[in-house]
mmCIF file of C-alpha atoms in Angstrom:
data_model
loop_
_atom_site.group_PDB
_atom_site.id
_atom_site.type_symbol
_atom_site.label_atom_id
_atom_site.label_comp_id
_atom_site.label_asym_id
_atom_site.label_seq_id
_atom_site.Cartn_x
_atom_site.Cartn_y
_atom_site.Cartn_z
ATOM 1 C CA MET S 30 4.504 2.122 11.072
ATOM 2 C CA LEU S 31 8.098 1.902 9.850
ATOM 3 C CA ALA S 32 7.161 -0.911 7.473
ATOM 4 C CA ALA S 33 4.196 1.109 6.166
ATOM 5 C CA PHE S 34 6.449 4.126 5.640
ATOM 6 C CA THR S 35 9.074 2.010 3.849
ATOM 7 C CA LEU S 36 6.639 0.219 1.528
ATOM 8 C CA ASN S 37 4.788 3.407 0.539
ATOM 9 C CA THR S 38 8.106 5.151 -0.109
ATOM 10 C CA ALA S 39 9.240 2.201 -2.240
ATOM 11 C CA GLU S 40 5.990 2.327 -4.208
ATOM 12 C CA ASN S 41 6.209 6.022 -5.073
ATOM 13 C CA LEU S 42 9.963 6.735 -5.160
ATOM 14 C CA PRO S 43 10.333 6.182 -8.946
ATOM 15 C CA ILE S 44 7.947 9.112 -9.520
ATOM 16 C CA GLY S 45 10.608 11.504 -8.206
ATOM 17 C CA LEU S 46 13.453 9.731 -10.013
ATOM 18 C CA LEU S 47 11.891 9.133 -13.442
ATOM 19 C CA GLU S 48 14.491 11.035 -15.426
ATOM 20 C CA VAL S 49 17.452 9.884 -13.312
ATOM 21 C CA ILE S 50 16.539 6.200 -13.729
ATOM 22 C CA SER S 51 15.732 6.769 -17.401
ATOM 23 C CA GLY S 52 19.190 8.184 -18.072
ATOM 24 C CA SER S 53 20.985 5.559 -16.011
ATOM 25 C CA LEU S 54 19.328 2.539 -17.642
ATOM 26 C CA ARG S 55 18.947 4.202 -21.062
ATOM 27 C CA VAL S 56 15.215 3.656 -21.374
ATOM 28 C CA SER S 57 12.372 6.100 -21.981
ATOM 29 C CA VAL S 58 10.698 8.051 -19.200
ATOM 30 C CA SER S 59 7.391 6.351 -20.060
ATOM 31 C CA ALA S 60 9.055 2.945 -19.578
ATOM 32 C CA VAL S 61 10.174 4.015 -16.105
ATOM 33 C CA GLY S 62 6.603 5.170 -15.480
ATOM 34 C CA LEU S 63 5.514 1.574 -16.002
ATOM 35 C CA LEU S 64 7.473 0.737 -12.843
ATOM 36 C CA VAL S 65 4.728 2.592 -10.968
ATOM 37 C CA THR S 66 1.794 1.413 -13.100
ATOM 38 C CA GLY S 67 2.898 -2.227 -13.031
ATOM 39 C CA TYR S 68 3.331 -1.985 -9.269
ATOM 40 C CA GLY S 69 -0.240 -0.806 -8.767
ATOM 41 C CA VAL S 70 -1.710 -3.425 -11.099
ATOM 42 C CA THR S 71 0.226 -6.177 -9.293
ATOM 43 C CA VAL S 72 -1.133 -5.045 -5.908
ATOM 44 C CA ALA S 73 -4.665 -4.907 -7.321
ATOM 45 C CA VAL S 74 -4.507 -8.404 -8.811
ATOM 46 C CA ALA S 75 -2.504 -10.222 -6.128
ATOM 47 C CA SER S 76 -3.999 -8.944 -2.842
ATOM 48 C CA VAL S 77 -6.900 -11.362 -2.391
ATOM 49 C CA PRO S 78 -5.200 -14.502 -3.816
ATOM 50 C CA LEU S 79 -2.127 -14.007 -1.625
ATOM 51 C CA ALA S 80 -4.230 -13.354 1.486
ATOM 52 C CA HIS S 81 -6.159 -16.550 0.771
ATOM 53 C CA VAL S 82 -2.995 -18.624 0.268
ATOM 54 C CA VAL S 83 -1.484 -17.601 3.634
ATOM 55 C CA ARG S 84 -4.755 -17.529 5.608
ATOM 56 C CA THR S 85 -3.626 -20.363 7.944
ATOM 57 C CA VAL S 86 -0.007 -19.195 8.432
ATOM 58 C CA PRO S 87 0.799 -17.372 11.724
ATOM 59 C CA ARG S 88 0.933 -13.630 11.099
ATOM 60 C CA ARG S 89 4.434 -13.219 12.525
ATOM 61 C CA HIS S 90 5.761 -15.643 9.937
ATOM 62 C CA VAL S 91 3.828 -13.938 7.129
ATOM 63 C CA LEU S 92 5.046 -10.464 8.069
ATOM 64 C CA THR S 93 8.680 -11.519 8.426
ATOM 65 C CA GLY S 94 8.434 -13.266 5.063
ATOM 66 C CA LEU S 95 7.010 -10.294 3.208
ATOM 67 C CA LEU S 96 9.492 -7.906 4.848
ATOM 68 C CA ALA S 97 12.280 -10.267 3.790
ATOM 69 C CA ALA S 98 10.877 -9.990 0.250
ATOM 70 C CA LEU S 99 11.000 -6.186 0.595
ATOM 71 C CA VAL S 100 14.645 -6.279 1.713
ATOM 72 C CA VAL S 101 15.717 -8.684 -1.046
ATOM 73 C CA SER S 102 13.792 -6.860 -3.787
ATOM 74 C CA SER S 103 15.217 -3.487 -2.697
ATOM 75 C CA LEU S 104 18.755 -4.859 -2.806
ATOM 76 C CA ILE S 105 18.156 -6.385 -6.249
ATOM 77 C CA ALA S 106 16.739 -3.068 -7.461
ATOM 78 C CA ALA S 107 19.744 -1.182 -6.058
ATOM 79 C CA VAL S 108 22.197 -3.297 -8.083
ATOM 80 C CA ALA S 109 19.995 -3.729 -11.170
ATOM 81 C CA THR S 110 21.991 -3.412 -14.382
ATOM 82 C CA SER S 111 18.997 -3.546 -16.723
ATOM 83 C CA TYR S 112 15.451 -2.230 -16.898
ATOM 84 C CA TRP S 113 13.964 -5.732 -16.777
ATOM 85 C CA MET S 114 15.932 -6.633 -13.668
ATOM 86 C CA LEU S 115 14.615 -3.488 -11.997
ATOM 87 C CA LEU S 116 11.063 -4.254 -13.136
ATOM 88 C CA MET S 117 11.191 -7.784 -11.682
ATOM 89 C CA ALA S 118 12.468 -6.377 -8.373
ATOM 90 C CA ARG S 119 9.626 -3.853 -8.339
ATOM 91 C CA LEU S 120 7.039 -6.549 -8.923
ATOM 92 C CA LEU S 121 8.435 -8.559 -5.990
ATOM 93 C CA THR S 122 8.086 -5.470 -3.784
ATOM 94 C CA ALA S 123 4.525 -5.049 -5.058
ATOM 95 C CA LEU S 124 3.678 -8.622 -4.030
ATOM 96 C CA ALA S 125 4.973 -7.845 -0.535
ATOM 97 C CA GLN S 126 2.841 -4.713 -0.357
ATOM 98 C CA ALA S 127 -0.231 -6.545 -1.673
ATOM 99 C CA LEU S 128 -0.075 -8.805 1.374
ATOM 100 C CA PHE S 129 1.123 -6.192 3.874
ATOM 101 C CA TRP S 130 -2.071 -4.125 4.059
ATOM 102 C CA ALA S 131 -4.185 -7.278 4.303
ATOM 103 C CA VAL S 132 -2.212 -8.718 7.229
ATOM 104 C CA MET S 133 -0.820 -5.752 9.154
ATOM 105 C CA GLY S 134 -4.196 -4.159 9.944
ATOM 106 C CA PRO S 135 -5.681 -7.092 11.905
ATOM 107 C CA VAL S 136 -2.323 -7.792 13.571
ATOM 108 C CA ALA S 137 -1.805 -4.210 14.740
ATOM 109 C CA VAL S 138 -5.348 -3.516 15.968
ATOM 110 C CA GLY S 139 -5.515 -6.963 17.598
ATOM 111 C CA LEU S 140 -2.807 -5.853 20.035
ATOM 112 C CA PHE S 141 -5.093 -3.110 21.413
ATOM 113 C CA ALA S 142 -8.530 -2.799 22.970
ATOM 114 C CA PRO S 143 -11.414 -2.489 20.459
ATOM 115 C CA ALA S 144 -12.213 1.032 21.717
ATOM 116 C CA VAL S 145 -8.945 2.459 20.339
ATOM 117 C CA ARG S 146 -8.529 0.427 17.167
ATOM 118 C CA GLY S 147 -9.410 3.385 14.952
ATOM 119 C CA ARG S 148 -6.440 5.276 16.368
ATOM 120 C CA VAL S 149 -4.174 2.324 15.541
ATOM 121 C CA VAL S 150 -5.416 2.343 11.938
ATOM 122 C CA GLY S 151 -4.787 6.092 11.961
ATOM 123 C CA ALA S 152 -1.213 5.618 13.156
ATOM 124 C CA LEU S 153 -0.480 3.180 10.331
ATOM 125 C CA SER S 154 -2.021 5.604 7.843
ATOM 126 C CA VAL S 155 0.014 8.531 9.192
ATOM 127 C CA ALA S 156 3.154 6.491 8.583
ATOM 128 C CA GLY S 157 2.011 5.722 5.052
ATOM 129 C CA SER S 158 1.269 9.396 4.387
ATOM 130 C CA LEU S 159 4.691 10.409 5.718
ATOM 131 C CA ALA S 160 6.149 8.474 2.803
ATOM 132 C CA LEU S 161 4.741 11.107 0.436
ATOM 133 C CA VAL S 162 5.633 14.082 2.624
ATOM 134 C CA LEU S 163 9.079 12.915 3.756
ATOM 135 C CA GLY S 164 10.176 9.605 2.229
ATOM 136 C CA VAL S 165 9.764 10.367 -1.470
ATOM 137 C CA PRO S 166 11.124 13.967 -1.319
ATOM 138 C CA VAL S 167 14.182 12.910 0.712
ATOM 139 C CA GLY S 168 14.723 9.853 -1.478
ATOM 140 C CA THR S 169 14.438 11.997 -4.607
ATOM 141 C CA TRP S 170 16.981 14.480 -3.249
ATOM 142 C CA LEU S 171 19.417 11.697 -2.317
ATOM 143 C CA GLY S 172 19.029 10.118 -5.735
ATOM 144 C CA GLN S 173 19.684 13.402 -7.494
ATOM 145 C CA GLN S 174 22.705 14.222 -5.332
ATOM 146 C CA SER S 175 24.337 10.795 -5.710
ATOM 147 C CA GLN S 176 22.703 7.906 -7.597
ATOM 148 C CA TRP S 177 19.131 6.656 -7.673
ATOM 149 C CA ARG S 178 20.429 3.369 -6.241
ATOM 150 C CA VAL S 179 21.316 4.981 -2.888
ATOM 151 C CA PRO S 180 17.784 5.677 -1.595
ATOM 152 C CA VAL S 181 16.620 2.289 -2.922
ATOM 153 C CA ALA S 182 19.342 0.541 -0.910
ATOM 154 C CA LEU S 183 18.390 2.564 2.178
ATOM 155 C CA LEU S 184 14.856 1.174 1.909
ATOM 156 C CA ALA S 185 16.357 -2.311 2.340
ATOM 157 C CA GLY S 186 17.910 -1.141 5.607
ATOM 158 C CA LEU S 187 14.610 0.246 6.917
ATOM 159 C CA GLY S 188 12.851 -2.960 5.916
ATOM 160 C CA LEU S 189 15.449 -5.005 7.785
ATOM 161 C CA VAL S 190 14.831 -3.027 10.999
ATOM 162 C CA SER S 191 11.090 -3.747 10.715
ATOM 163 C CA LEU S 192 11.735 -7.411 9.931
ATOM 164 C CA VAL S 193 13.961 -7.980 12.967
ATOM 165 C CA THR S 194 11.603 -6.123 15.304
ATOM 166 C CA ILE S 195 8.533 -8.103 14.231
ATOM 167 C CA ALA S 196 10.429 -11.420 14.198
ATOM 168 C CA VAL S 197 11.639 -10.888 17.772
ATOM 169 C CA VAL S 198 8.719 -9.133 19.477
ATOM 170 C CA LEU S 199 5.412 -10.052 17.780
ATOM 171 C CA PRO S 200 3.530 -12.958 19.440
ATOM 172 C CA THR S 201 2.811 -16.071 17.389
ATOM 173 C CA SER S 202 -0.721 -17.443 17.311
ATOM 174 C CA PRO S 203 -3.036 -19.158 14.798
ATOM 175 C CA PRO S 204 -4.558 -16.448 12.547
ATOM 176 C CA GLU S 205 -8.150 -17.452 13.245
ATOM 177 C CA GLU S 206 -7.595 -17.044 17.011
ATOM 178 C CA GLU S 207 -6.258 -13.474 16.866
ATOM 179 C CA PRO S 208 -8.499 -10.786 18.435
ATOM 180 C CA ALA S 209 -9.174 -8.926 15.161
ATOM 181 C CA ALA S 210 -9.438 -11.952 12.867
ATOM 182 C CA TYR S 211 -13.157 -11.315 12.280
ATOM 183 C CA GLY S 212 -15.270 -8.181 11.935
ATOM 184 C CA THR S 213 -16.750 -6.786 15.124
ATOM 185 C CA SER S 214 -20.119 -6.072 13.418
ATOM 186 C CA PRO S 215 -20.352 -8.345 10.346
ATOM 187 C CA ASP S 216 -22.575 -6.841 7.670
ATOM 188 C CA ALA S 217 -22.342 -8.151 4.098
ATOM 189 C CA ARG S 218 -24.380 -5.278 2.650
ATOM 190 C CA ARG S 219 -22.295 -2.636 4.383
ATOM 191 C CA PHE S 220 -19.162 -4.470 3.230
ATOM 192 C CA GLY S 221 -20.286 -4.261 -0.403
ATOM 193 C CA ILE S 222 -21.268 -0.592 -0.090
ATOM 194 C CA VAL S 223 -17.884 0.402 1.356
ATOM 195 C CA LEU S 224 -16.000 -1.559 -1.327
ATOM 196 C CA GLY S 225 -18.054 0.076 -4.088
ATOM 197 C CA ALA S 226 -17.752 3.588 -2.678
ATOM 198 C CA GLY S 227 -14.008 3.221 -2.044
ATOM 199 C CA THR S 228 -13.356 1.990 -5.583
ATOM 200 C CA LEU S 229 -15.417 4.809 -7.126
ATOM 201 C CA SER S 230 -13.650 7.339 -4.927
ATOM 202 C CA ALA S 231 -10.188 6.058 -5.898
ATOM 203 C CA THR S 232 -11.107 6.082 -9.594
ATOM 204 C CA GLY S 233 -12.403 9.631 -9.311
ATOM 205 C CA ALA S 234 -9.435 10.904 -7.332
ATOM 206 C CA PHE S 235 -6.808 9.580 -9.722
ATOM 207 C CA ALA S 236 -8.697 10.542 -12.872
ATOM 208 C CA GLY S 237 -7.718 14.100 -11.892
ATOM 209 C CA TYR S 238 -4.695 13.738 -9.609
ATOM 210 C CA THR S 239 -2.694 11.858 -12.248
ATOM 211 C CA TYR S 240 -2.766 15.055 -14.331
ATOM 212 C CA VAL S 241 -2.569 17.609 -11.522
ATOM 213 C CA VAL S 242 0.818 18.955 -12.684
ATOM 214 C CA LYS S 243 -0.657 19.826 -16.072
ATOM 215 C CA PHE S 244 -3.705 21.362 -14.377
ATOM 216 C CA LEU S 245 -1.699 23.577 -12.032
ATOM 217 C CA SER S 246 0.574 24.812 -14.812
ATOM 218 C CA ASP S 247 -1.855 25.105 -17.745
ATOM 219 C CA VAL S 248 -5.052 26.115 -15.939
ATOM 220 C CA SER S 249 -3.916 27.805 -12.712
ATOM 221 C CA GLY S 250 -0.781 29.333 -14.257
ATOM 222 C CA PHE S 251 1.760 28.240 -11.634
ATOM 223 C CA SER S 252 5.457 28.069 -12.458
ATOM 224 C CA PRO S 253 7.306 24.707 -12.271
ATOM 225 C CA SER S 254 8.895 25.683 -8.939
ATOM 226 C CA ALA S 255 5.511 26.668 -7.526
ATOM 227 C CA VAL S 256 4.015 23.371 -8.680
ATOM 228 C CA SER S 257 6.762 21.506 -6.801
ATOM 229 C CA ALA S 258 5.948 23.503 -3.663
ATOM 230 C CA LEU S 259 2.259 22.722 -4.093
ATOM 231 C CA PHE S 260 3.052 19.007 -4.159
ATOM 232 C CA VAL S 261 4.517 19.441 -0.672
ATOM 233 C CA VAL S 262 1.401 21.372 0.382
ATOM 234 C CA PHE S 263 -0.753 18.540 -0.988
ATOM 235 C CA GLY S 264 1.247 15.970 0.976
ATOM 236 C CA VAL S 265 1.024 17.979 4.200
ATOM 237 C CA ALA S 266 -2.743 18.327 3.709
ATOM 238 C CA CYS S 267 -2.984 14.550 3.264
ATOM 239 C CA LEU S 268 -1.001 13.984 6.452
ATOM 240 C CA ALA S 269 -3.152 16.482 8.377
ATOM 241 C CA GLY S 270 -6.358 14.889 7.091
ATOM 242 C CA VAL S 271 -5.227 11.411 8.139
ATOM 243 C CA SER S 272 -4.120 12.650 11.571
ATOM 244 C CA ILE S 273 -7.388 14.458 12.290
ATOM 245 C CA THR S 274 -9.572 11.655 10.960
ATOM 246 C CA GLY S 275 -7.624 9.045 12.939
ATOM 247 C CA ALA S 276 -8.355 10.944 16.158
ATOM 248 C CA VAL S 277 -12.153 10.691 15.661
ATOM 249 C CA LEU S 278 -12.355 7.390 13.793
ATOM 250 C CA ASP S 279 -13.298 5.292 16.830
ATOM 251 C CA ARG S 280 -16.226 7.563 17.711
ATOM 252 C CA PHE S 281 -17.566 8.306 14.224
ATOM 253 C CA PRO S 282 -16.431 5.553 11.811
ATOM 254 C CA GLN S 283 -19.255 5.941 9.270
ATOM 255 C CA ALA S 284 -19.380 9.733 9.393
ATOM 256 C CA ALA S 285 -15.604 9.905 8.951
ATOM 257 C CA LEU S 286 -15.791 7.916 5.708
ATOM 258 C CA THR S 287 -18.715 9.900 4.304
ATOM 259 C CA SER S 288 -17.096 13.225 5.259
ATOM 260 C CA ALA S 289 -13.810 12.269 3.565
ATOM 261 C CA VAL S 290 -15.554 11.323 0.310
ATOM 262 C CA ILE S 291 -17.656 14.518 0.344
ATOM 263 C CA THR S 292 -14.536 16.625 0.961
ATOM 264 C CA GLN S 293 -12.774 14.964 -1.981
ATOM 265 C CA ALA S 294 -15.779 15.680 -4.226
ATOM 266 C CA VAL S 295 -15.858 19.345 -3.178
ATOM 267 C CA GLY S 296 -12.119 19.705 -3.773
ATOM 268 C CA MET S 297 -12.219 18.196 -7.269
ATOM 269 C CA ILE S 298 -15.338 19.997 -8.479
ATOM 270 C CA GLY S 299 -14.021 23.235 -6.963
ATOM 271 C CA LEU S 300 -10.786 22.853 -8.946
ATOM 272 C CA TYR S 301 -12.819 22.321 -12.115
ATOM 273 C CA ALA S 302 -15.085 25.299 -11.451
ATOM 274 C CA VAL S 303 -12.669 27.979 -10.175
ATOM 275 C CA GLY S 304 -9.214 26.454 -10.642
ATOM 276 C CA ARG S 305 -8.182 29.260 -12.982
ATOM 277 C CA ASP S 306 -7.848 31.490 -9.935
ATOM 278 C CA PRO S 307 -4.511 30.620 -8.208
ATOM 279 C CA VAL S 308 -5.771 31.254 -4.663
ATOM 280 C CA ALA S 309 -8.931 29.203 -5.192
ATOM 281 C CA ALA S 310 -6.853 26.448 -6.813
ATOM 282 C CA VAL S 311 -4.675 26.169 -3.704
ATOM 283 C CA VAL S 312 -7.726 26.078 -1.406
ATOM 284 C CA PHE S 313 -9.451 23.272 -3.311
ATOM 285 C CA LEU S 314 -6.182 21.397 -3.853
ATOM 286 C CA VAL S 315 -5.720 21.359 -0.072
ATOM 287 C CA LEU S 316 -9.298 20.088 0.383
ATOM 288 C CA MET S 317 -8.665 17.305 -2.107
ATOM 289 C CA GLY S 318 -5.363 16.412 -0.472
ATOM 290 C CA SER S 319 -6.897 16.346 2.998
ATOM 291 C CA ALA S 320 -9.418 13.736 1.803
ATOM 292 C CA ILE S 321 -7.485 11.247 -0.359
ATOM 293 C CA GLY S 322 -5.578 9.671 2.546
ATOM 294 C CA PRO S 323 -8.577 9.520 4.917
ATOM 295 C CA VAL S 324 -10.770 7.846 2.280
ATOM 296 C CA PHE S 325 -8.524 4.786 2.103
ATOM 297 C CA MET S 326 -7.928 4.797 5.864
ATOM 298 C CA THR S 327 -11.634 4.909 6.700
ATOM 299 C CA THR S 328 -12.478 2.135 4.232
ATOM 300 C CA GLN S 329 -9.750 -0.017 5.797
ATOM 301 C CA ASN S 330 -11.194 0.664 9.242
ATOM 302 C CA ALA S 331 -14.684 -0.224 7.963
ATOM 303 C CA MET S 332 -13.362 -3.617 6.831
ATOM 304 C CA LEU S 333 -12.319 -4.373 10.423
ATOM 305 C CA LEU S 334 -15.860 -3.610 11.542
ATOM 306 C CA CYS S 335 -18.174 -5.003 8.867
ATOM 307 C CA ALA S 336 -16.157 -7.840 7.268
ATOM 308 C CA PRO S 337 -18.606 -10.747 6.807
ATOM 309 C CA GLY S 338 -15.748 -13.243 7.192
ATOM 310 C CA ARG S 339 -12.014 -12.968 7.923
ATOM 311 C CA THR S 340 -10.761 -9.390 8.143
ATOM 312 C CA ASP S 341 -7.528 -10.155 6.275
ATOM 313 C CA ILE S 342 -9.487 -11.269 3.190
ATOM 314 C CA ALA S 343 -11.739 -8.208 3.487
ATOM 315 C CA LEU S 344 -8.759 -5.856 3.776
ATOM 316 C CA ALA S 345 -7.097 -7.544 0.805
ATOM 317 C CA ALA S 346 -10.262 -7.037 -1.251
ATOM 318 C CA ASN S 347 -10.408 -3.374 -0.237
ATOM 319 C CA SER S 348 -6.733 -2.747 -1.024
ATOM 320 C CA GLY S 349 -6.965 -4.615 -4.327
ATOM 321 C CA LEU S 350 -10.057 -2.737 -5.499
ATOM 322 C CA TYR S 351 -8.627 0.603 -4.364
ATOM 323 C CA ASN S 352 -5.499 -0.010 -6.446
ATOM 324 C CA ALA S 353 -7.672 -1.130 -9.349
ATOM 325 C CA GLY S 354 -9.518 2.170 -8.959
ATOM 326 C CA ILE S 355 -6.229 4.064 -9.104
ATOM 327 C CA ALA S 356 -5.288 2.343 -12.366
ATOM 328 C CA ALA S 357 -8.781 2.844 -13.804
ATOM 329 C CA GLY S 358 -8.776 6.515 -12.806
ATOM 330 C CA ALA S 359 -5.447 7.175 -14.500
ATOM 331 C CA ALA S 360 -6.730 5.427 -17.635
ATOM 332 C CA LEU S 361 -10.014 7.373 -17.546
ATOM 333 C CA GLY S 362 -8.165 10.674 -17.272
ATOM 334 C CA GLY S 363 -5.962 9.641 -20.171
ATOM 335 C CA LEU S 364 -9.051 8.988 -22.326
ATOM 336 C CA ILE S 365 -10.654 12.304 -21.386
ATOM 337 C CA LEU S 366 -7.534 14.444 -21.858
ATOM 338 C CA PRO S 367 -7.470 14.380 -25.704
ATOM 339 C CA LEU S 368 -11.225 15.031 -25.880
ATOM 340 C CA ALA S 369 -11.377 17.936 -23.429
ATOM 341 C CA ASP S 370 -8.905 20.111 -21.590
ATOM 342 C CA VAL S 371 -7.364 18.935 -18.325
ATOM 343 C CA ARG S 372 -10.230 20.511 -16.385
ATOM 344 C CA GLY S 373 -12.429 17.752 -17.778
ATOM 345 C CA THR S 374 -10.444 15.124 -15.886
ATOM 346 C CA PHE S 375 -11.257 16.851 -12.592
ATOM 347 C CA LEU S 376 -14.929 17.217 -13.520
ATOM 348 C CA ALA S 377 -15.162 13.509 -14.367
ATOM 349 C CA GLY S 378 -13.278 12.601 -11.194
ATOM 350 C CA GLY S 379 -15.471 14.865 -9.095
ATOM 351 C CA LEU S 380 -18.663 13.361 -10.536
ATOM 352 C CA MET S 381 -17.415 9.841 -9.844
ATOM 353 C CA THR S 382 -16.686 10.889 -6.264
ATOM 354 C CA VAL S 383 -20.208 12.334 -5.990
ATOM 355 C CA THR S 384 -21.468 8.918 -7.097
ATOM 356 C CA ALA S 385 -19.423 7.357 -4.285
ATOM 357 C CA CYS S 386 -21.112 9.783 -1.852
ATOM 358 C CA ALA S 387 -24.530 8.731 -3.171
ATOM 359 C CA VAL S 388 -23.656 5.051 -2.658
ATOM 360 C CA LEU S 389 -22.660 5.684 0.964
ATOM 361 C CA ILE S 390 -25.672 7.857 1.777
ATOM 362 C CA SER S 391 -28.145 5.477 0.139
ATOM 363 C CA GLY S 392 -26.588 2.633 2.110
ATOM 364 C CA ARG S 393 -27.154 4.489 5.368
ATOM 365 C CA LEU S 394 -30.759 5.283 4.407
ATOM 366 C CA LEU S 395 -31.416 1.617 3.653
ATOM 367 C CA ARG S 396 -30.026 0.623 7.056
ATOM 368 C CA GLN S 397 -32.271 3.163 8.787
ATOM 369 C CA ARG S 398 -35.428 1.926 7.035
ATOM 370 C CA PRO S 399 -37.744 0.214 9.573
ATOM 371 C CA GLU S 400 -37.920 -3.572 9.329
ATOM 372 C CA SER S 401 -41.268 -5.040 8.269
ATOM 373 C CA THR S 402 -43.308 -6.459 11.173
ATOM 374 C CA GLU S 403 -45.125 -9.023 9.043
#
C-alpha cells in the first residue's frame, strides 16, 4: 500500500508543481506537462514487455528491484539541474510503475485466501487513491513552501521503507508456483471484454477530465479557489468509491465493474447536460469521481479471475491499455476542444463510456445464452 501510494504520488506530483518546476528549470509549462504525458505513454508501452521479461524471476527480487529504481530515480529527479535530466528520471520511475501494477497484484492477493482477494485489491487501490487526496496536495504545498525538490526527495524515503520491508519480509518462491499466478476462472472471451471496456472507459473519462478545470470555470462559473476545492471533493469521491467498491468486490465482481462504468457515464453525460448549474455540476462531478477509481480497480480484479494465462501478464496488459486510454482520451479531448466548447469533451467522453457499458452488458448476455445441444 505504501509503495502504491508513493508511485501514484510520484506520477501525479508534477501536475501540482507545473509552474514551480517551469520557473526553476527555465522551461515552458507545456514542457513540464510532458513529464506527465511521457510518464503515461511509457507505462502504456512498457507494461507487457517488462512483465514478460521478468516472468521467471522471483517476485520478491522483482519488487525490490523496481522499488530500488523508484528510490534512485526520485533522488536523481531531486538533484536534477536540467529538464532532460529530470525527464530521464521520470521515465525510469515510469518503468518501475509499469511493472509494479503487473507484479504487486498477484503477490498481494496470493498471501490471502481467495475469498477475500477483492478486499486486498481494494486496499491497494485505496492507497493509490490516497495519493490524489493526500500525497499530491501535501507534496504541492511542500514544494510551494520550499522547493519542488523537497517532496520529490521525500518520495525516495517512502520508497526505501517499502523496499526494505518487502526485501526482509516477503517470501521467495518461483512465480509460477505462487497462489495467484493464474486466473481462478480462466475465460479468454471475458478477458477480452474487460480489456476493451476498461480501455474505452479510460479514454472516455480522460477526454473530459483532462479539461475539467476549464469546464468548471467556463461552463459552471466557479472561481479559481472554488475549482481547487472541487478537486479535493473529486479526490475524496474517488477514495470513497474505491473503499465502498472494495468492500463488495469479492461478492459481486462483475456487477461492481458494470456499476462503476455506468456511474461514470451518468456523471459525464450529466455534466454535459446540466453542468451550467453549479449545484448539478458538483453532484455529477462527485458521481464521476466516485467511478474513475473503481473502474480501474474492478478491471484489475477481473484480470485475477479471468486471465487465460499468467495473471501478471494479464494485469500488465490491463494497466498498459488503461494508460493508453488515458493518453488517447486527452488527445481526443484536445481535438474536440477547438471544434466545440468544452462541454463537447464531456459528451464525447460520456458516449465512449456508454459504449464501454454496452460491451460489458453484451458480454454478459452472450455468457448467459444457452449452449447448443447438438
